[in-house]
Amino acid sequence: MMSAFSLTDRHALVTGANTGIGQAIAIALARAGAAITCVGRRSCAETVDTITAAGGQAKEVLVDFSDPMAGVDLFKGAEIDILVNNAGIIRRADAVDFTEADWDDVMNVNAKAVFFTSQAFAREVFARGGRGKIVNIASLLSFQGGIRVPSYTTSKHGVAGMTKLLANEWTKSGINVNAIAPGYIATNNTEALRDDPERSSEILGRIPAGRWGRPEDIAETAVFFAAPASDYVSGAVLNVDGGWLAR
Ligand code: NAP
């Protein structure tokens, strides 16, 4: 009997799969049975090696989403069923000092690239009459304002809205679109916060789970959104945050 969480015979593409949350997602999807295309602006060799050493299937493709249209040729002939839009960046500065470059760079990777990569994926799935799953990586800053991260907060509110819009348009045609909103996860993205003793203890003090999140906490939720278990879930933005938003 096949588990509703099995990804056997599926092919998943994960962006930003060289490190952090994207790496953990790629490994978890592979463990559930999917073949993985790991996309990064740098080599994803560590992720590919981890998956293949465990008997899974993985390859890498180099793409830099600072050109937000850079992902549009990823899908032709590739028969990808699952797209995880994970690659993202953050820039920190007071709103009064924030630069146009820090606005555009973040919006291009975190929002524009997510839309046009999803569009290219959907066109290919629809052209072959297939079915698909899109898993976007949103943020607590899809719901909250944050501090000193104007373009990041705007982009992640955008990811939440885009998830719902695409779900409205594509679910009936066979593509479910959902997002995970991670809480505070120990990765490169949050290194500056963890290095600041005051911010770090403020944050930790508010997390009901009493610890920072791990990339694996997000990865298993991604397996759910990629798998048949979530076939009737679309347009959801699920916070995986150790209880943070409940406070
Ligand atoms: P991370 O370790 O910094 O990973 C970000 C990934 O995106 C890396 O693989 C990075 O590549 C890639 N990336 C950045 N710019 C790119 C570009 N121009 N082209 C291709 N790839 C690019 O941080 P993370 O925490 O795992 O972040 C993953 C996602 O989770 C992001 O969307 C982030 O906003 C979101 N998130 C994280 C947290 C958290 O607490 N950590 C919370 C909420 C949401 P490089 O290694 O080359 O930089």
Short mmCIF file of C-alpha atoms and ligand atoms in Angstrom, two decimals:
data_model
loop_
_atom_site.label_atom_id
_atom_site.label_comp_id
_atom_site.label_asym_id
_atom_site.label_seq_id
_atom_site.Cartn_x
_atom_site.Cartn_y
_atom_site.Cartn_z
CA MET A 1 0.00 0.00 0.00
CA MET A 2 1.44 3.41 -1.04
CA SER A 3 1.69 6.10 1.65
CA ALA A 4 -0.09 9.41 0.92
CA PHE A 5 3.25 11.01 1.79
CA SER A 6 5.20 9.04 -0.83
CA LEU A 7 6.85 10.93 -3.69
CA THR A 8 7.88 7.86 -5.65
CA ASP A 9 8.09 8.61 -9.40
CA ARG A 10 7.87 12.37 -8.78
CA HIS A 11 10.47 14.89 -9.89
CA ALA A 12 10.98 17.97 -7.71
CA LEU A 13 12.93 21.15 -8.41
CA VAL A 14 14.13 23.07 -5.36
CA THR A 15 15.66 26.55 -5.67
CA GLY A 16 18.39 27.60 -3.27
CA ALA A 17 19.11 23.92 -2.57
CA ASN A 18 22.81 24.33 -1.67
CA THR A 19 22.24 25.30 1.98
CA GLY A 20 19.77 25.99 4.79
CA ILE A 21 16.08 25.33 4.36
CA GLY A 22 16.35 24.52 0.63
CA GLN A 23 18.98 21.88 1.25
CA ALA A 24 16.87 20.26 3.97
CA ILE A 25 13.81 20.31 1.71
CA ALA A 26 15.71 18.69 -1.18
CA ILE A 27 16.96 15.91 1.10
CA ALA A 28 13.52 15.31 2.67
CA LEU A 29 11.76 15.19 -0.72
CA ALA A 30 14.41 12.72 -1.93
CA ARG A 31 13.90 10.60 1.19
CA ALA A 32 10.18 10.50 0.34
CA GLY A 33 11.11 9.11 -3.09
CA ALA A 34 11.36 12.08 -5.48
CA ALA A 35 14.17 12.68 -7.96
CA ILE A 36 15.57 16.14 -7.24
CA THR A 37 16.88 18.95 -9.40
CA CYS A 38 18.84 21.17 -7.05
CA VAL A 39 19.03 24.75 -8.27
CA GLY A 40 21.53 27.23 -6.88
CA ARG A 41 23.59 30.24 -7.87
CA ARG A 42 26.45 28.21 -6.36
CA SER A 43 27.12 24.50 -6.61
CA CYS A 44 24.66 22.22 -4.83
CA ALA A 45 27.24 19.39 -4.80
CA GLU A 46 26.91 18.82 -1.03
CA THR A 47 23.13 18.32 -1.35
CA VAL A 48 23.44 16.14 -4.46
CA ASP A 49 26.12 14.01 -2.80
CA THR A 50 24.04 13.57 0.38
CA ILE A 51 21.04 12.41 -1.65
CA THR A 52 22.92 10.09 -3.99
CA ALA A 53 24.97 8.59 -1.11
CA ALA A 54 21.65 7.60 0.48
CA GLY A 55 20.53 5.92 -2.75
CA GLY A 56 18.40 8.80 -4.09
CA GLN A 57 18.48 10.62 -7.42
CA ALA A 58 19.70 14.22 -7.72
CA LYS A 59 21.40 16.62 -10.08
CA GLU A 60 22.24 20.30 -10.00
CA VAL A 61 21.58 23.27 -12.26
CA LEU A 62 23.19 26.67 -11.74
CA VAL A 63 20.76 29.60 -11.91
CA ASP A 64 21.13 33.11 -10.48
CA PHE A 65 17.71 34.60 -9.76
CA SER A 66 19.12 38.11 -9.48
CA ASP A 67 17.90 37.95 -13.09
CA PRO A 68 14.29 37.17 -12.18
CA MET A 69 13.66 35.58 -15.61
CA ALA A 70 16.65 33.23 -15.25
CA GLY A 71 14.49 30.25 -14.27
CA VAL A 72 12.09 30.26 -17.20
CA ASP A 73 13.96 27.62 -19.24
CA LEU A 74 14.30 25.14 -16.38
CA PHE A 75 11.22 23.10 -17.19
CA LYS A 76 11.18 22.33 -20.95
CA GLY A 77 11.31 18.56 -21.37
CA ALA A 78 12.20 18.07 -17.70
CA GLU A 79 8.79 16.69 -16.57
CA ILE A 80 8.99 18.33 -13.17
CA ASP A 81 5.94 17.77 -10.94
CA ILE A 82 6.93 19.74 -7.84
CA LEU A 83 8.42 23.24 -7.68
CA VAL A 84 9.77 24.58 -4.39
CA ASN A 85 10.45 28.32 -4.61
CA ASN A 86 12.87 28.61 -1.69
CA ALA A 87 15.72 30.90 -2.85
CA GLY A 88 15.55 34.22 -1.05
CA ILE A 89 17.63 37.08 0.29
CA ILE A 90 17.27 39.72 2.99
CA ARG A 91 18.77 43.21 3.35
CA ARG A 92 18.70 45.10 6.63
CA ALA A 93 18.70 48.89 7.09
CA ASP A 94 16.51 51.52 8.72
CA ALA A 95 13.60 52.46 6.46
CA VAL A 96 14.81 56.08 6.23
CA ASP A 97 18.17 54.93 4.86
CA PHE A 98 17.00 52.03 2.69
CA THR A 99 18.43 52.09 -0.86
CA GLU A 100 16.75 51.42 -4.20
CA ALA A 101 19.31 48.66 -4.87
CA ASP A 102 18.35 46.87 -1.64
CA TRP A 103 14.71 47.22 -2.64
CA ASP A 104 15.15 45.92 -6.22
CA ASP A 105 17.58 43.10 -5.39
CA VAL A 106 15.25 41.59 -2.80
CA MET A 107 12.06 42.07 -4.81
CA ASN A 108 13.68 40.47 -7.88
CA VAL A 109 14.78 37.27 -6.11
CA ASN A 110 11.99 36.92 -3.54
CA ALA A 111 8.96 37.97 -5.58
CA LYS A 112 9.49 38.52 -9.32
CA ALA A 113 11.58 35.36 -9.83
CA VAL A 114 9.05 33.33 -7.83
CA PHE A 115 6.22 34.46 -10.10
CA PHE A 116 7.97 33.94 -13.44
CA THR A 117 9.54 30.61 -12.41
CA SER A 118 6.08 29.43 -11.31
CA GLN A 119 4.58 30.63 -14.59
CA ALA A 120 7.17 28.69 -16.62
CA PHE A 121 6.52 25.57 -14.50
CA ALA A 122 2.74 25.87 -14.94
CA ARG A 123 3.00 26.37 -18.71
CA GLU A 124 5.02 23.15 -19.00
CA VAL A 125 2.71 21.15 -16.70
CA PHE A 126 -0.39 22.36 -18.58
CA ALA A 127 1.24 21.67 -21.99
CA ARG A 128 1.79 18.02 -21.10
CA GLY A 129 -1.59 17.66 -19.36
CA GLY A 130 0.11 16.86 -16.05
CA ARG A 131 -0.52 17.72 -12.43
CA GLY A 132 1.77 19.65 -10.12
CA LYS A 133 2.50 21.16 -6.74
CA ILE A 134 4.10 24.50 -5.97
CA VAL A 135 5.50 25.13 -2.51
CA ASN A 136 6.52 28.72 -1.86
CA ILE A 137 8.63 29.75 1.10
CA ALA A 138 6.98 32.75 2.72
CA SER A 139 7.87 34.10 6.19
CA LEU A 140 6.41 35.34 9.46
CA LEU A 141 6.94 38.66 7.67
CA SER A 142 4.14 37.60 5.32
CA PHE A 143 1.91 38.39 8.34
CA GLN A 144 3.95 40.78 10.48
CA GLY A 145 5.88 43.97 9.73
CA GLY A 146 9.35 43.18 10.98
CA ILE A 147 12.00 45.81 11.68
CA ARG A 148 14.64 47.24 9.29
CA VAL A 149 13.69 44.85 6.44
CA PRO A 150 11.36 46.90 4.18
CA SER A 151 11.88 45.05 0.90
CA TYR A 152 11.94 41.63 2.58
CA THR A 153 8.61 42.23 4.36
CA THR A 154 7.05 43.59 1.16
CA SER A 155 8.32 40.65 -0.87
CA LYS A 156 7.09 38.05 1.61
CA HIS A 157 3.64 39.65 1.91
CA GLY A 158 3.75 39.41 -1.90
CA VAL A 159 4.59 35.70 -1.77
CA ALA A 160 1.54 35.07 0.43
CA GLY A 161 -0.72 37.00 -1.94
CA MET A 162 0.79 35.34 -5.00
CA THR A 163 0.24 31.91 -3.45
CA LYS A 164 -3.47 32.63 -3.07
CA LEU A 165 -3.80 34.19 -6.52
CA LEU A 166 -2.08 31.26 -8.25
CA ALA A 167 -4.14 28.78 -6.22
CA ASN A 168 -7.31 30.54 -7.43
CA GLU A 169 -6.23 30.28 -11.06
CA TRP A 170 -4.46 26.93 -11.22
CA THR A 171 -5.97 24.50 -8.68
CA LYS A 172 -8.81 23.53 -11.03
CA SER A 173 -6.21 22.80 -13.73
CA GLY A 174 -4.22 20.45 -11.49
CA ILE A 175 -1.58 22.59 -9.77
CA ASN A 176 -1.94 23.10 -6.02
CA VAL A 177 -0.13 26.18 -4.74
CA ASN A 178 0.72 26.54 -1.05
CA ALA A 179 3.29 28.33 1.06
CA ILE A 180 5.20 27.62 4.25
CA ALA A 181 5.88 30.56 6.54
CA PRO A 182 8.93 29.53 8.58
CA GLY A 183 9.48 30.99 12.01
CA TYR A 184 12.98 31.81 13.19
CA ILE A 185 15.16 29.08 11.70
CA ALA A 186 18.91 28.75 12.33
CA THR A 187 20.40 29.37 8.84
CA ASN A 188 22.61 31.99 7.13
CA ASN A 189 19.50 34.17 6.77
CA THR A 190 19.24 34.67 10.55
CA GLU A 191 22.95 34.67 11.44
CA ALA A 192 22.95 38.44 12.15
CA LEU A 193 20.00 38.05 14.56
CA ARG A 194 21.55 35.08 16.36
CA ASP A 195 24.84 37.00 16.68
CA ASP A 196 23.04 39.90 18.41
CA PRO A 197 22.59 38.75 22.05
CA GLU A 198 19.72 41.17 22.76
CA ARG A 199 17.67 40.36 19.61
CA SER A 200 18.47 36.68 19.97
CA SER A 201 17.17 36.41 23.55
CA GLU A 202 14.10 38.58 22.71
CA ILE A 203 13.25 36.21 19.87
CA LEU A 204 13.90 33.01 21.81
CA GLY A 205 11.82 34.30 24.74
CA ARG A 206 8.75 34.57 22.50
CA ILE A 207 8.94 31.15 20.84
CA PRO A 208 6.58 28.76 22.70
CA ALA A 209 8.65 25.80 21.50
CA GLY A 210 11.60 27.29 23.43
CA ARG A 211 14.12 26.84 20.61
CA TRP A 212 15.09 28.22 17.20
CA GLY A 213 13.69 26.20 14.32
CA ARG A 214 15.79 23.78 12.31
CA PRO A 215 15.72 23.51 8.51
CA GLU A 216 14.34 19.96 8.95
CA ASP A 217 11.26 21.41 10.71
CA ILE A 218 10.36 23.13 7.45
CA ALA A 219 11.42 20.25 5.20
CA GLU A 220 8.85 17.77 6.46
CA THR A 221 6.06 20.31 5.94
CA ALA A 222 7.29 20.69 2.35
CA VAL A 223 6.95 16.91 1.91
CA PHE A 224 3.30 17.22 2.98
CA PHE A 225 2.60 20.02 0.47
CA ALA A 226 4.39 18.08 -2.30
CA ALA A 227 2.64 14.78 -1.63
CA PRO A 228 -0.85 13.38 -2.40
CA ALA A 229 -1.66 13.87 1.32
CA SER A 230 -2.28 17.57 0.55
CA ASP A 231 -4.27 17.12 -2.69
CA TYR A 232 -7.25 19.08 -1.27
CA VAL A 233 -5.05 21.85 0.19
CA SER A 234 -4.39 24.88 -1.99
CA GLY A 235 -3.87 28.57 -1.27
CA ALA A 236 -2.71 27.87 2.29
CA VAL A 237 0.08 29.83 3.97
CA LEU A 238 1.06 27.61 6.89
CA ASN A 239 3.20 29.01 9.67
CA VAL A 240 5.78 26.53 10.96
CA ASP A 241 7.12 28.65 13.76
CA GLY A 242 7.20 26.79 17.08
CA GLY A 243 4.03 28.66 18.04
CA TRP A 244 5.36 32.22 17.48
CA LEU A 245 2.22 33.61 15.82
CA ALA A 246 0.00 32.27 18.58
CA ARG A 247 1.59 34.69 21.07
P1 NAP B 1 19.95 30.86 3.38
O1 NAP B 1 20.73 29.82 4.08
O2 NAP B 1 20.51 32.22 3.18
O3 NAP B 1 19.45 30.26 1.99
C1 NAP B 1 18.94 31.06 0.95
C2 NAP B 1 19.12 30.29 -0.34
O4 NAP B 1 18.70 31.10 -1.45
C3 NAP B 1 20.59 29.95 -0.59
O5 NAP B 1 20.68 28.72 -1.27
C4 NAP B 1 21.00 31.09 -1.48
O6 NAP B 1 22.18 30.86 -2.21
C5 NAP B 1 19.77 31.17 -2.36
N1 NAP B 1 19.80 32.36 -3.15
C6 NAP B 1 19.88 33.64 -2.70
N2 NAP B 1 19.95 34.48 -3.75
C7 NAP B 1 19.92 33.72 -4.86
C8 NAP B 1 19.98 34.01 -6.25
N3 NAP B 1 20.13 35.26 -6.69
N4 NAP B 1 19.92 32.99 -7.12
C9 NAP B 1 19.83 31.71 -6.69
N5 NAP B 1 19.78 31.38 -5.40
C10 NAP B 1 19.82 32.38 -4.50
O7 NAP B 1 18.62 31.10 4.19
P2 NAP B 1 17.37 30.17 4.49
O8 NAP B 1 16.91 30.57 5.82
O9 NAP B 1 17.65 28.75 4.21
O10 NAP B 1 16.33 30.77 3.43
C11 NAP B 1 15.53 29.97 2.59
C12 NAP B 1 14.19 30.66 2.41
O11 NAP B 1 13.51 30.67 3.67
C13 NAP B 1 14.28 32.10 1.95
O12 NAP B 1 13.24 32.38 1.02
C14 NAP B 1 14.04 32.87 3.24
O13 NAP B 1 13.54 34.15 3.02
C15 NAP B 1 13.04 31.97 3.91
N6 NAP B 1 12.87 32.17 5.36
C16 NAP B 1 13.89 31.90 6.23
C17 NAP B 1 13.66 32.10 7.58
C18 NAP B 1 14.71 31.81 8.62
O14 NAP B 1 14.45 32.07 9.80
N7 NAP B 1 15.86 31.28 8.28
C19 NAP B 1 12.44 32.55 8.05
C20 NAP B 1 11.43 32.82 7.12
C21 NAP B 1 11.66 32.62 5.78
P3 NAP B 1 23.62 31.27 -1.55
O15 NAP B 1 23.96 30.18 -0.58
O16 NAP B 1 24.51 31.35 -2.74
O17 NAP B 1 23.43 32.59 -0.87
#
